[in-house]
JSON list of N, CA and C in Angstrom, two decimals:
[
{"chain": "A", "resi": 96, "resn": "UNK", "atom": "N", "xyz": [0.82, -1.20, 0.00]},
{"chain": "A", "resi": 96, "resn": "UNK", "atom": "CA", "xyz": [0.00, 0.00, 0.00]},
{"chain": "A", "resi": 96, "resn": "UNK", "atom": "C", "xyz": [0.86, 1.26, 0.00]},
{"chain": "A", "resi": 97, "resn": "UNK", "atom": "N", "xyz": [0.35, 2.21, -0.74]},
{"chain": "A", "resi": 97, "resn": "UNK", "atom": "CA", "xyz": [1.16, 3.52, -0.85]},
{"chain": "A", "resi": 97, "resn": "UNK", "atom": "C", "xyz": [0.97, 4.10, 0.51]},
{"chain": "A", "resi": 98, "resn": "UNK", "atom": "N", "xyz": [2.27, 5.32, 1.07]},
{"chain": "A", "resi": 98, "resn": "UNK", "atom": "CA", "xyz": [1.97, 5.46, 2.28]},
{"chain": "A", "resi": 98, "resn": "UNK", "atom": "C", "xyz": [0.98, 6.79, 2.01]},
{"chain": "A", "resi": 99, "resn": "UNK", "atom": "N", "xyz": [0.51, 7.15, 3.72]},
{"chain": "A", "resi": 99, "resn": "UNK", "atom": "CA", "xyz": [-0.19, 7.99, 3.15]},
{"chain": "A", "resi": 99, "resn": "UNK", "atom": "C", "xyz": [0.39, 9.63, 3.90]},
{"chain": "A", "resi": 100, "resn": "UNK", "atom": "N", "xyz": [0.05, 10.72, 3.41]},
{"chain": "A", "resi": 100, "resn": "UNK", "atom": "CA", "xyz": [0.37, 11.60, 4.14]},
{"chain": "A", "resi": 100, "resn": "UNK", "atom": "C", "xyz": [-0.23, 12.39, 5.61]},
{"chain": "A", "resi": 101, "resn": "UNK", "atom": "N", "xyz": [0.53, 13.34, 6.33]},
{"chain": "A", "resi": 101, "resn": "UNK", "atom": "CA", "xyz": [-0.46, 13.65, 7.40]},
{"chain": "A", "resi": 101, "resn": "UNK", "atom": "C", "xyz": [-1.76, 14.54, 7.18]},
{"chain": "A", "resi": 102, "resn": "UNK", "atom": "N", "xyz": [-1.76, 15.41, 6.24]},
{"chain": "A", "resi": 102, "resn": "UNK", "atom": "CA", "xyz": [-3.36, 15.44, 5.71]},
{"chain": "A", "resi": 102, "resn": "UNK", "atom": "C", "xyz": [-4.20, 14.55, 5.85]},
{"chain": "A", "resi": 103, "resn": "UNK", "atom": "N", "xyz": [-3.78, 13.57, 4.87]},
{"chain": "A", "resi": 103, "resn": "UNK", "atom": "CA", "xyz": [-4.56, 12.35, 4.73]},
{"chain": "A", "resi": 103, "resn": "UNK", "atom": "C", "xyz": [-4.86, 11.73, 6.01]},
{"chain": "A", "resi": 104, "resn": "UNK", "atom": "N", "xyz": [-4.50, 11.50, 6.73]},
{"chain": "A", "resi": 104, "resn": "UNK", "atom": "CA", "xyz": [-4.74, 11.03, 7.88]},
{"chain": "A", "resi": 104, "resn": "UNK", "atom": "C", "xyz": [-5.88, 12.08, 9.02]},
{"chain": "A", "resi": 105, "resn": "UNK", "atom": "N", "xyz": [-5.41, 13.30, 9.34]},
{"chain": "A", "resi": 105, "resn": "UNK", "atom": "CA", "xyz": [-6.39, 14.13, 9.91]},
{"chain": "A", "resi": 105, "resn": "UNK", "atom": "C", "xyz": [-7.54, 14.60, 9.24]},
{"chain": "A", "resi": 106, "resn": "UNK", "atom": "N", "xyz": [-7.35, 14.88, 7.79]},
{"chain": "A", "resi": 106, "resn": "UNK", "atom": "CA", "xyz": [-9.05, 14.77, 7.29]},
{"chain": "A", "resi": 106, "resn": "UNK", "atom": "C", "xyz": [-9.84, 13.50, 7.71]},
{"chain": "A", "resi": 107, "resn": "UNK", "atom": "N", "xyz": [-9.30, 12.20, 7.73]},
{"chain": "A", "resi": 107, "resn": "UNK", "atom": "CA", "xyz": [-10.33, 11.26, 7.83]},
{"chain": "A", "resi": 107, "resn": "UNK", "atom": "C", "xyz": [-10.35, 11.14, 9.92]},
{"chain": "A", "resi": 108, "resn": "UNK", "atom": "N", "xyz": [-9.58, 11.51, 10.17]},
{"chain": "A", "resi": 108, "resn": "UNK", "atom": "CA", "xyz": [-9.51, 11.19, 11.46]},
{"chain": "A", "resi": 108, "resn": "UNK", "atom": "C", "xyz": [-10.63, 12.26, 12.18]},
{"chain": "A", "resi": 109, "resn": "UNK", "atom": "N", "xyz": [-10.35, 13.78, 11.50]},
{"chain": "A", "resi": 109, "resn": "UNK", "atom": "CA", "xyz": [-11.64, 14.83, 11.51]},
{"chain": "A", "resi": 109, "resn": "UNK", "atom": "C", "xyz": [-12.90, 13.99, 11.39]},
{"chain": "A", "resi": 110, "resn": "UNK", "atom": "N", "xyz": [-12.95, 13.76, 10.26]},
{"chain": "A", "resi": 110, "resn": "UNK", "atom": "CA", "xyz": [-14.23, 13.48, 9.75]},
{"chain": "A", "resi": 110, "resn": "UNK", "atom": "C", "xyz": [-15.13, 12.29, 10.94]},
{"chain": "A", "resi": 111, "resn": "UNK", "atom": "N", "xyz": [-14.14, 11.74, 11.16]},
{"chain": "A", "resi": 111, "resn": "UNK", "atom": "CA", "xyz": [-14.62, 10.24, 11.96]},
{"chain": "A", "resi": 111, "resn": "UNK", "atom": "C", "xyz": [-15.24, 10.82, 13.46]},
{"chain": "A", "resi": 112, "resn": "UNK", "atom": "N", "xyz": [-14.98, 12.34, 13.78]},
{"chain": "A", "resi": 112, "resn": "UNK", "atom": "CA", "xyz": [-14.90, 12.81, 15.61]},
{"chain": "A", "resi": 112, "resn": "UNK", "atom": "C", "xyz": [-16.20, 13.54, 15.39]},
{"chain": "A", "resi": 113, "resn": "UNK", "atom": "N", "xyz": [-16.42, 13.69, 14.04]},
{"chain": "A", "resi": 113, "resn": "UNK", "atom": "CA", "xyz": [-18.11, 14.51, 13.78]},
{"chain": "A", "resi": 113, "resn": "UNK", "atom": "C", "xyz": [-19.10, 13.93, 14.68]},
{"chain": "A", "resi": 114, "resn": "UNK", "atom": "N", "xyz": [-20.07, 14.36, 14.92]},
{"chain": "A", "resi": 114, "resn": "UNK", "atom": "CA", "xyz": [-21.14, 13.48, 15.56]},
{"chain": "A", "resi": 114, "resn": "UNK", "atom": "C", "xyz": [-22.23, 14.14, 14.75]},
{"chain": "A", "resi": 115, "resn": "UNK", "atom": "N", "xyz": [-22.11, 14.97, 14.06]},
{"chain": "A", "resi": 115, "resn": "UNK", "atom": "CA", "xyz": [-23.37, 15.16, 13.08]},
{"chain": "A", "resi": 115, "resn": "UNK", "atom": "C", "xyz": [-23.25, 14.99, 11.47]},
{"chain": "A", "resi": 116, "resn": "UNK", "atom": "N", "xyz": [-24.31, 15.09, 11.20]},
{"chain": "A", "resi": 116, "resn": "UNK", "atom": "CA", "xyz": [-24.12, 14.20, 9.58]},
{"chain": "A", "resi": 116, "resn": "UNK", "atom": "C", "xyz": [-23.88, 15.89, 8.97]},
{"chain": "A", "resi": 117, "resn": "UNK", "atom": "N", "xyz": [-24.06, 16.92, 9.32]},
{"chain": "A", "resi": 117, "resn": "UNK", "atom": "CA", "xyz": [-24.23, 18.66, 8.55]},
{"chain": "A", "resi": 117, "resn": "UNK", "atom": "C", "xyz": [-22.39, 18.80, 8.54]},
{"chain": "A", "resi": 118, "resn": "UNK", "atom": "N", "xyz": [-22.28, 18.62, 10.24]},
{"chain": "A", "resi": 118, "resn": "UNK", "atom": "CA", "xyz": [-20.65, 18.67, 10.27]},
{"chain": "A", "resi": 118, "resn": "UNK", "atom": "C", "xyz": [-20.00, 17.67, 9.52]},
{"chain": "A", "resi": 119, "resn": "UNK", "atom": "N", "xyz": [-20.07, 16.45, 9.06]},
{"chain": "A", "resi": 119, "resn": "UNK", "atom": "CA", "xyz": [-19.39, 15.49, 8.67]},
{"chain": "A", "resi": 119, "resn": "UNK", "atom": "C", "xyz": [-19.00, 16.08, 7.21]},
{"chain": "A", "resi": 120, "resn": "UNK", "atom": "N", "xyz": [-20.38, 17.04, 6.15]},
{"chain": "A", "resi": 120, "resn": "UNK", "atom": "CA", "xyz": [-20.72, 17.64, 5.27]},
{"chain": "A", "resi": 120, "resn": "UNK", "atom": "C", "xyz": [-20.44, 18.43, 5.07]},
{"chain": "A", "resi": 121, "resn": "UNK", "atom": "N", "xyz": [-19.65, 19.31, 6.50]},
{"chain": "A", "resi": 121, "resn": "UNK", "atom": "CA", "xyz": [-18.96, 21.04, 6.64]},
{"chain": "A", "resi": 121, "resn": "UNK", "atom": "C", "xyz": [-20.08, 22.20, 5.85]},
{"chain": "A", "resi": 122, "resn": "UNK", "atom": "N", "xyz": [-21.37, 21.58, 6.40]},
{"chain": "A", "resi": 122, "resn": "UNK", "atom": "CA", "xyz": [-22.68, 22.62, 5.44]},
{"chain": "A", "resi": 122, "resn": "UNK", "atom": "C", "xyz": [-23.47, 23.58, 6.86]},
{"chain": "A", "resi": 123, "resn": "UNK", "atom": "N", "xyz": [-24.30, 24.41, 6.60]},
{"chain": "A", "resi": 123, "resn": "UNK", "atom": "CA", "xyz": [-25.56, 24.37, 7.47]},
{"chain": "A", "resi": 123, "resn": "UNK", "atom": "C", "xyz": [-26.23, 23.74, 7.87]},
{"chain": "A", "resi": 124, "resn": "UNK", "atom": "N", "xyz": [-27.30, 23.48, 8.40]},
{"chain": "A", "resi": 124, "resn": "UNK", "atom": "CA", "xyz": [-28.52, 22.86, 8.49]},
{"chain": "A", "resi": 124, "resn": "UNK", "atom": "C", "xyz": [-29.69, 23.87, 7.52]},
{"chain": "A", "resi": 125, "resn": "UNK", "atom": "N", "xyz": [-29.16, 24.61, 7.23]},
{"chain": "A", "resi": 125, "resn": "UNK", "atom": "CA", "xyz": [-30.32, 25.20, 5.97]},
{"chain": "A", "resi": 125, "resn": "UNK", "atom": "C", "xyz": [-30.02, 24.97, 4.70]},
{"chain": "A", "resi": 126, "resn": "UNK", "atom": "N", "xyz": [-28.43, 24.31, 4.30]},
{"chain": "A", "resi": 126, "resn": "UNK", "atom": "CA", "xyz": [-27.95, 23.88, 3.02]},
{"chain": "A", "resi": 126, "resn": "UNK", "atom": "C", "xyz": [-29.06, 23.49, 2.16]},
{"chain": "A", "resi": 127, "resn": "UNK", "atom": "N", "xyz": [-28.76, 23.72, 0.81]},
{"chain": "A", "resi": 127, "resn": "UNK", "atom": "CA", "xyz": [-29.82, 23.64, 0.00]},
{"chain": "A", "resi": 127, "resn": "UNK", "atom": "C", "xyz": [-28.67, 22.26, -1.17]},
{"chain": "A", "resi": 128, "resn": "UNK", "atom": "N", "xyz": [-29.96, 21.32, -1.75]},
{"chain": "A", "resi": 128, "resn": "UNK", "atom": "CA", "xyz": [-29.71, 20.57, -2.73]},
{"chain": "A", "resi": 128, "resn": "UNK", "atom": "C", "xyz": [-28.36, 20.50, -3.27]},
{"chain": "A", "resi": 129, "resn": "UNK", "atom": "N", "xyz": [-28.18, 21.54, -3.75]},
{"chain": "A", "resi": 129, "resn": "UNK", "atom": "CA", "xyz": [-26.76, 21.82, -5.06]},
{"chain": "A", "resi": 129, "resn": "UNK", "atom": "C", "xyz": [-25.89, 22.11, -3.77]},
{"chain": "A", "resi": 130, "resn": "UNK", "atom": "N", "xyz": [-25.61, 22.98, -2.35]},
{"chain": "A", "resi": 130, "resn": "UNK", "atom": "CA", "xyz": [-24.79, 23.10, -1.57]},
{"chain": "A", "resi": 130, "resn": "UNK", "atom": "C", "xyz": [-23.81, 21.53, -1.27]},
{"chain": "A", "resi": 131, "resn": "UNK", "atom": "N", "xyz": [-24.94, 20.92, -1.04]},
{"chain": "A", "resi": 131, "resn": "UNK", "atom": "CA", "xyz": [-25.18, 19.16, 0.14]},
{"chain": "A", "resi": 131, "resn": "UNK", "atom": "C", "xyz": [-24.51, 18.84, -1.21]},
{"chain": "A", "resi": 132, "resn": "UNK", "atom": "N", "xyz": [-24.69, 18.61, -2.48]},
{"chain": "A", "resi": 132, "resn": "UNK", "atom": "CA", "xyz": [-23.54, 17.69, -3.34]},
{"chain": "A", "resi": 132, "resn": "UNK", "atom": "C", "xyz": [-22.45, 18.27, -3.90]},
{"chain": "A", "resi": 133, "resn": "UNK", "atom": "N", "xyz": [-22.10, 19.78, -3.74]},
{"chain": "A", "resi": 133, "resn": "UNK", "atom": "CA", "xyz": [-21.08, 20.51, -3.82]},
{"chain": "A", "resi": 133, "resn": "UNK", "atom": "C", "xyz": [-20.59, 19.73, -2.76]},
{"chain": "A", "resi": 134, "resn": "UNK", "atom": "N", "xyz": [-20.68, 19.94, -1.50]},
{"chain": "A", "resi": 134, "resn": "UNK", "atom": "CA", "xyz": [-19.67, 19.60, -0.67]},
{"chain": "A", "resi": 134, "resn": "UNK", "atom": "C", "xyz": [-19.69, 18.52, 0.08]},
{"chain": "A", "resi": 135, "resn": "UNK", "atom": "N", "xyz": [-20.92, 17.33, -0.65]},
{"chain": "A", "resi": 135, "resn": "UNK", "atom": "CA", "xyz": [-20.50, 15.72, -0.75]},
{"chain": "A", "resi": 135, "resn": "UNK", "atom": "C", "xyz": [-19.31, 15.22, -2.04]},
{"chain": "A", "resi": 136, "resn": "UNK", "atom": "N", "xyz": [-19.06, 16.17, -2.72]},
{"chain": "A", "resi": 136, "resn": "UNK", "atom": "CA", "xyz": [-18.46, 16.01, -3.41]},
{"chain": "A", "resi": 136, "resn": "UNK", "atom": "C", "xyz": [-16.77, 16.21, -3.07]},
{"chain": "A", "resi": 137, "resn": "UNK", "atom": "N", "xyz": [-16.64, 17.46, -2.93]},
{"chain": "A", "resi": 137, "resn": "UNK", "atom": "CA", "xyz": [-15.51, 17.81, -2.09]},
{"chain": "A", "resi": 137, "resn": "UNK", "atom": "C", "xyz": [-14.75, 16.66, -1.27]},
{"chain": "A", "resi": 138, "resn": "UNK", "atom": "N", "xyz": [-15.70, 16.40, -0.33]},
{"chain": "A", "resi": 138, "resn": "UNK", "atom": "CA", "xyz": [-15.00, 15.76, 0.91]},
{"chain": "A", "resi": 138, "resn": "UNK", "atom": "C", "xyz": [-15.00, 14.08, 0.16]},
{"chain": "A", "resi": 139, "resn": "UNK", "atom": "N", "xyz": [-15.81, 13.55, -0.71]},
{"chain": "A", "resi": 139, "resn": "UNK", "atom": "CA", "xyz": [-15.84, 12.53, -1.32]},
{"chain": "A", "resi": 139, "resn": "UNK", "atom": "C", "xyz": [-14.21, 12.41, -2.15]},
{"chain": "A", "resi": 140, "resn": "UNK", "atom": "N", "xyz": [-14.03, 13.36, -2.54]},
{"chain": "A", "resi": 140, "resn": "UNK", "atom": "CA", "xyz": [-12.74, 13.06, -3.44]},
{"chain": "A", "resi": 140, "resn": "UNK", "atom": "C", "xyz": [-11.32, 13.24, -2.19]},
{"chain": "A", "resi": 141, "resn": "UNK", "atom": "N", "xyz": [-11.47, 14.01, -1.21]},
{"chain": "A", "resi": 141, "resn": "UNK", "atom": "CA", "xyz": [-10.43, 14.09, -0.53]},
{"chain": "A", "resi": 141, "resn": "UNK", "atom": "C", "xyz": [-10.57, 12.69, 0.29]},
{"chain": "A", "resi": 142, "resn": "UNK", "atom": "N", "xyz": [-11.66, 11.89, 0.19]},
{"chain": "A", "resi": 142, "resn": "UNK", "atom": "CA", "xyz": [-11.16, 10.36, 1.31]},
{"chain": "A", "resi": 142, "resn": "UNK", "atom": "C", "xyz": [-11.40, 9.31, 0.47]},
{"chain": "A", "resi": 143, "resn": "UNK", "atom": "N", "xyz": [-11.97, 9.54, -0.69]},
{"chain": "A", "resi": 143, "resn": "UNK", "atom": "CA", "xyz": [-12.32, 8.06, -1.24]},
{"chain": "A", "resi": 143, "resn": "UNK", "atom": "C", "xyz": [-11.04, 6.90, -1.45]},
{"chain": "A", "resi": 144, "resn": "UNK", "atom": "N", "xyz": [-10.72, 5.90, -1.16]},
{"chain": "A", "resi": 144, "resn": "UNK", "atom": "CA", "xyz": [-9.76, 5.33, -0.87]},
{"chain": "A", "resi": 144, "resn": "UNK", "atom": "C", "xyz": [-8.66, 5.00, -1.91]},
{"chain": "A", "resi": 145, "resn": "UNK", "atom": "N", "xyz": [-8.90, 5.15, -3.43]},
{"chain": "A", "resi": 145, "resn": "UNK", "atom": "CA", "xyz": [-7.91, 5.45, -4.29]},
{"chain": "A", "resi": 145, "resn": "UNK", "atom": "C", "xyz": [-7.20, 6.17, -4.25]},
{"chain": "A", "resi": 146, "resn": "UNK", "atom": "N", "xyz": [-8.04, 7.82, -3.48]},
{"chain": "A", "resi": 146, "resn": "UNK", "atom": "CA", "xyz": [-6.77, 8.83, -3.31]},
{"chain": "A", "resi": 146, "resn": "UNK", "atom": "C", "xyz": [-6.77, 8.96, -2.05]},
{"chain": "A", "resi": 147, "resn": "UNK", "atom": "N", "xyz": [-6.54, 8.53, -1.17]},
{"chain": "A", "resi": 147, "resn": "UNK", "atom": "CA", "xyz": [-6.37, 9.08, 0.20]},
{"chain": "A", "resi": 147, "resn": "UNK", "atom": "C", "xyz": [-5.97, 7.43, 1.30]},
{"chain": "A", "resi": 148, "resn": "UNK", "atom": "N", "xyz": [-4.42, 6.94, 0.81]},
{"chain": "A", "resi": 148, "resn": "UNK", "atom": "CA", "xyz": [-4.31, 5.93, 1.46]},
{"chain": "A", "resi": 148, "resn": "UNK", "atom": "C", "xyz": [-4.63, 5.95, 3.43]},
{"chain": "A", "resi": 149, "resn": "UNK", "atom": "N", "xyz": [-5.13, 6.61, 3.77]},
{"chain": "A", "resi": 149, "resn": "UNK", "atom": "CA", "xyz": [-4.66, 6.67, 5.41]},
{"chain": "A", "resi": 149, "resn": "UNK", "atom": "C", "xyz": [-5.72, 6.10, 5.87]},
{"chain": "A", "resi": 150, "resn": "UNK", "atom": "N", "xyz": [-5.16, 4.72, 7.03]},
{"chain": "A", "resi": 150, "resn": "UNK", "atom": "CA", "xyz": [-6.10, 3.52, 7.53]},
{"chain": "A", "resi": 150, "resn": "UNK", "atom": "C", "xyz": [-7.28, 4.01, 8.17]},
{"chain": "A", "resi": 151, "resn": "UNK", "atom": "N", "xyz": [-7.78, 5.32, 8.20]},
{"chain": "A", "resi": 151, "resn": "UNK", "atom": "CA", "xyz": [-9.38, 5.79, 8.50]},
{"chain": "A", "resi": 151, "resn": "UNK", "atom": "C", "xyz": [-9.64, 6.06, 7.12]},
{"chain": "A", "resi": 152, "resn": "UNK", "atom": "N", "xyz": [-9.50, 6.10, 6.28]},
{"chain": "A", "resi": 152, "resn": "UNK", "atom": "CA", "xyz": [-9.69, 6.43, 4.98]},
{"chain": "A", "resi": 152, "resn": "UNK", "atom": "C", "xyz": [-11.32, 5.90, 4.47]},
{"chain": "A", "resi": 153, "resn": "UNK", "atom": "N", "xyz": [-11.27, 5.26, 4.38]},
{"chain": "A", "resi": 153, "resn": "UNK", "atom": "CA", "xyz": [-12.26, 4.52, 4.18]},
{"chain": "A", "resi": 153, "resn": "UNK", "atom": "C", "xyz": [-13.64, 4.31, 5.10]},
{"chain": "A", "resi": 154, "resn": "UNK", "atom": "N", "xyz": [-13.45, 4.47, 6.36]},
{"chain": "A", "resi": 154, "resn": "UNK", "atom": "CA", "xyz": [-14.38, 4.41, 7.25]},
{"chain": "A", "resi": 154, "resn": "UNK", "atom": "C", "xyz": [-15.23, 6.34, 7.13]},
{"chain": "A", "resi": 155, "resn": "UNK", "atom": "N", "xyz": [-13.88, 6.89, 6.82]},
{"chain": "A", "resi": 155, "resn": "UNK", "atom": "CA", "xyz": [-14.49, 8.50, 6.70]},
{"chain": "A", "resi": 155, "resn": "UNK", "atom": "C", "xyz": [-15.10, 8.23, 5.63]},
{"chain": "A", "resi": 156, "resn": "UNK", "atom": "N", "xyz": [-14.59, 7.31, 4.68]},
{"chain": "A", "resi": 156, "resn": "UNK", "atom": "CA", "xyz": [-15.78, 7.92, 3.26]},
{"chain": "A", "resi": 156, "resn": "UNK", "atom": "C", "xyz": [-17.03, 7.39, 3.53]},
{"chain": "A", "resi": 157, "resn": "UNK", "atom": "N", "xyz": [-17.47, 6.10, 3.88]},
{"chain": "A", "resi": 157, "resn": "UNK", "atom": "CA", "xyz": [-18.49, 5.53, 4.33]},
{"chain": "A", "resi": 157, "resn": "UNK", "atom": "C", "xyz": [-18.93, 6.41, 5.28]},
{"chain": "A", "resi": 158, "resn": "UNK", "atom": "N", "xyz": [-18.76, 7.58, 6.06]},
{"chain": "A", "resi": 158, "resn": "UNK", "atom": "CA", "xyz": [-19.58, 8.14, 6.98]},
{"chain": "A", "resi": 158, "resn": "UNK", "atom": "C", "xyz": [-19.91, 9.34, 6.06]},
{"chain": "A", "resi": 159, "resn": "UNK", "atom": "N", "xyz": [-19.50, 10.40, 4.89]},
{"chain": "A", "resi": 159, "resn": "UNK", "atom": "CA", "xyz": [-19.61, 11.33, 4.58]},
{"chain": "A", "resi": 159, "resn": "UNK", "atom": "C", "xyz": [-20.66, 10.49, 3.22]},
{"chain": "A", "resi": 160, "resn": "UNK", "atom": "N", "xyz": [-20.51, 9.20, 3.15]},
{"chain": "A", "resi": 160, "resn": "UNK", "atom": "CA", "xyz": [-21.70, 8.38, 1.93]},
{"chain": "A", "resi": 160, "resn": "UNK", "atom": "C", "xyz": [-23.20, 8.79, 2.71]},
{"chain": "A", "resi": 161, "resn": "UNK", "atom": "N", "xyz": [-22.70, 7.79, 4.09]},
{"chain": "A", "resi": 161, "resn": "UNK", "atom": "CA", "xyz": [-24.39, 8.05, 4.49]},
{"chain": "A", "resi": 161, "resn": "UNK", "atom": "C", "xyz": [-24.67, 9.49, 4.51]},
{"chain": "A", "resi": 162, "resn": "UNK", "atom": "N", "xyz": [-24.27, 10.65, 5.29]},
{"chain": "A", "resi": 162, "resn": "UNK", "atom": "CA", "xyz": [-24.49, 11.66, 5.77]},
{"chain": "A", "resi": 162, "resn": "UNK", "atom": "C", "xyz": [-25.29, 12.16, 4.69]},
{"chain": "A", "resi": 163, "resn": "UNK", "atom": "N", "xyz": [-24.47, 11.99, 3.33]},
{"chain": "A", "resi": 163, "resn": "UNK", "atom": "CA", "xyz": [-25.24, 12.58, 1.89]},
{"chain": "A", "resi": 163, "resn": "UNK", "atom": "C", "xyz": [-26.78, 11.33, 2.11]},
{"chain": "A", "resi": 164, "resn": "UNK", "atom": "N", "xyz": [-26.86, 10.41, 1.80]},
{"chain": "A", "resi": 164, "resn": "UNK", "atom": "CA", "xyz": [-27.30, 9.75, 1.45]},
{"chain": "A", "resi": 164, "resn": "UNK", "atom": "C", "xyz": [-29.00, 10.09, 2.53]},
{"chain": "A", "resi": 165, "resn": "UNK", "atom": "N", "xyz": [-28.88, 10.61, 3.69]},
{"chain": "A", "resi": 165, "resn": "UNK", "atom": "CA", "xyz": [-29.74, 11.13, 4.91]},
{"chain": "A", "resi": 165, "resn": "UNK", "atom": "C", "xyz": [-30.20, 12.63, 4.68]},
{"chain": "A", "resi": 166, "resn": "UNK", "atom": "N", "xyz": [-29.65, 13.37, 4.23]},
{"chain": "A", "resi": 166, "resn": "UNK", "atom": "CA", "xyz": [-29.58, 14.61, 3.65]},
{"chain": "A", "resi": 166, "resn": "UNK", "atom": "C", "xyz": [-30.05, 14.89, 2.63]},
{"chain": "A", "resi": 167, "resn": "UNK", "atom": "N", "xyz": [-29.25, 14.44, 1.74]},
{"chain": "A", "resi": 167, "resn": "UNK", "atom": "CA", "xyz": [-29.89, 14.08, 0.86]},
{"chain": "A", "resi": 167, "resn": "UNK", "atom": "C", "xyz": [-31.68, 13.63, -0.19]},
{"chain": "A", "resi": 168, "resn": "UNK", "atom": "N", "xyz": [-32.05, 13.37, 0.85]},
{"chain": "A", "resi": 168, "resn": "UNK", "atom": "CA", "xyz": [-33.48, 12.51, 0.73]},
{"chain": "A", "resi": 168, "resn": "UNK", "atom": "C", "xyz": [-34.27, 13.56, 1.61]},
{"chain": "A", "resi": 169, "resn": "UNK", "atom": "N", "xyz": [-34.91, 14.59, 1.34]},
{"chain": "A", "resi": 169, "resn": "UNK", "atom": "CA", "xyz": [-35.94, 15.16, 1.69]},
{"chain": "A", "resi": 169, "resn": "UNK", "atom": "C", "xyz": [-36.58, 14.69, 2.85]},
{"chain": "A", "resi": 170, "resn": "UNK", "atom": "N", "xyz": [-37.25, 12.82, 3.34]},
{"chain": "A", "resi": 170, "resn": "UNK", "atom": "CA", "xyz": [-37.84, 12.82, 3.83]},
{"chain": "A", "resi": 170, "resn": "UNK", "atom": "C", "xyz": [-36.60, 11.89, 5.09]},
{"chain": "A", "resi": 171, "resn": "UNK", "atom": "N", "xyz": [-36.09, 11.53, 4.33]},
{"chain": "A", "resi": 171, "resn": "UNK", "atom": "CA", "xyz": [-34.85, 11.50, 5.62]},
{"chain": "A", "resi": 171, "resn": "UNK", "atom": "C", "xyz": [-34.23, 12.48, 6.71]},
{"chain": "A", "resi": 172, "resn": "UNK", "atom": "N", "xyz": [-33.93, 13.84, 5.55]},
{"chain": "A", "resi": 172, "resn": "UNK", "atom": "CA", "xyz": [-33.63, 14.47, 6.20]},
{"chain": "A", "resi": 172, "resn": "UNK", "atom": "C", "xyz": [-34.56, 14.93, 7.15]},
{"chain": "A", "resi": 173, "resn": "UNK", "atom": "N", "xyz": [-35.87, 15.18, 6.93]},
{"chain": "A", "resi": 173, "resn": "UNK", "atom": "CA", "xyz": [-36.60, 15.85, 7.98]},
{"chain": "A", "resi": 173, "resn": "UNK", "atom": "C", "xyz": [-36.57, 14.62, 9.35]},
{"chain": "A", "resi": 174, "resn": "UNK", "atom": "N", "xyz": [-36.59, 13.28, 9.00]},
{"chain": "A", "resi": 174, "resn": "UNK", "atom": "CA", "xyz": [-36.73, 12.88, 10.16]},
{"chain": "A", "resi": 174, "resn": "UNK", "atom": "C", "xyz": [-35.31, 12.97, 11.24]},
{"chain": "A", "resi": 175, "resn": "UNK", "atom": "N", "xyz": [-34.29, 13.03, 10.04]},
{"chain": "A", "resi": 175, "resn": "UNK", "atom": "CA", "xyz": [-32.51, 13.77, 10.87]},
{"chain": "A", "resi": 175, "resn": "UNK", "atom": "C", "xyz": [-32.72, 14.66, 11.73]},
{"chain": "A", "resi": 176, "resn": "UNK", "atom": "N", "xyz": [-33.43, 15.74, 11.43]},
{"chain": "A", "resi": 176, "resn": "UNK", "atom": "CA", "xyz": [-33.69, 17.05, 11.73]},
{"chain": "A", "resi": 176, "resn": "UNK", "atom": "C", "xyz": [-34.65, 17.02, 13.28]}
]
């Protein structure tokens, strides 16, 4: 495995200490549609595990998947909320 750098490592290690799905997302809670996949997008490319070897790597992307994935969904989100 390629090593990884210390970025790489404290973004996912950040991401993992969130306890909310908005923070995990770095959005509001008033974020709108196009905001929520702007910046599921963002944080998707900085952990997805092709580019971001560091051994939380992967567990951060799976938490910033659901967060979109809850958010995402209108009627999810309201019950998040």
């Amino acid at each position: 495995p390629k090593p990884h750098t210390p970025e790489e490592a404290k973004i996912a290690s950040e991401i993992l200490s969130f306890r909310c799905y908005y923070e995990v997302l770095g959005v509001q809670k008033t974020a709108t549609e196009p905001e929520l996949k702007k910046a599921y997008k963002k944080r998707a490319l900085k952990l997805h595990p092709d580019k971001n070897a560091a051994p939380q790597a992967e567990e951060a992307f799976k938490r910033v998947n659901d967060a979109m994935m809850t958010l995402g969904d209108d009627s999810k989100r309201r019950l998040y909320d």
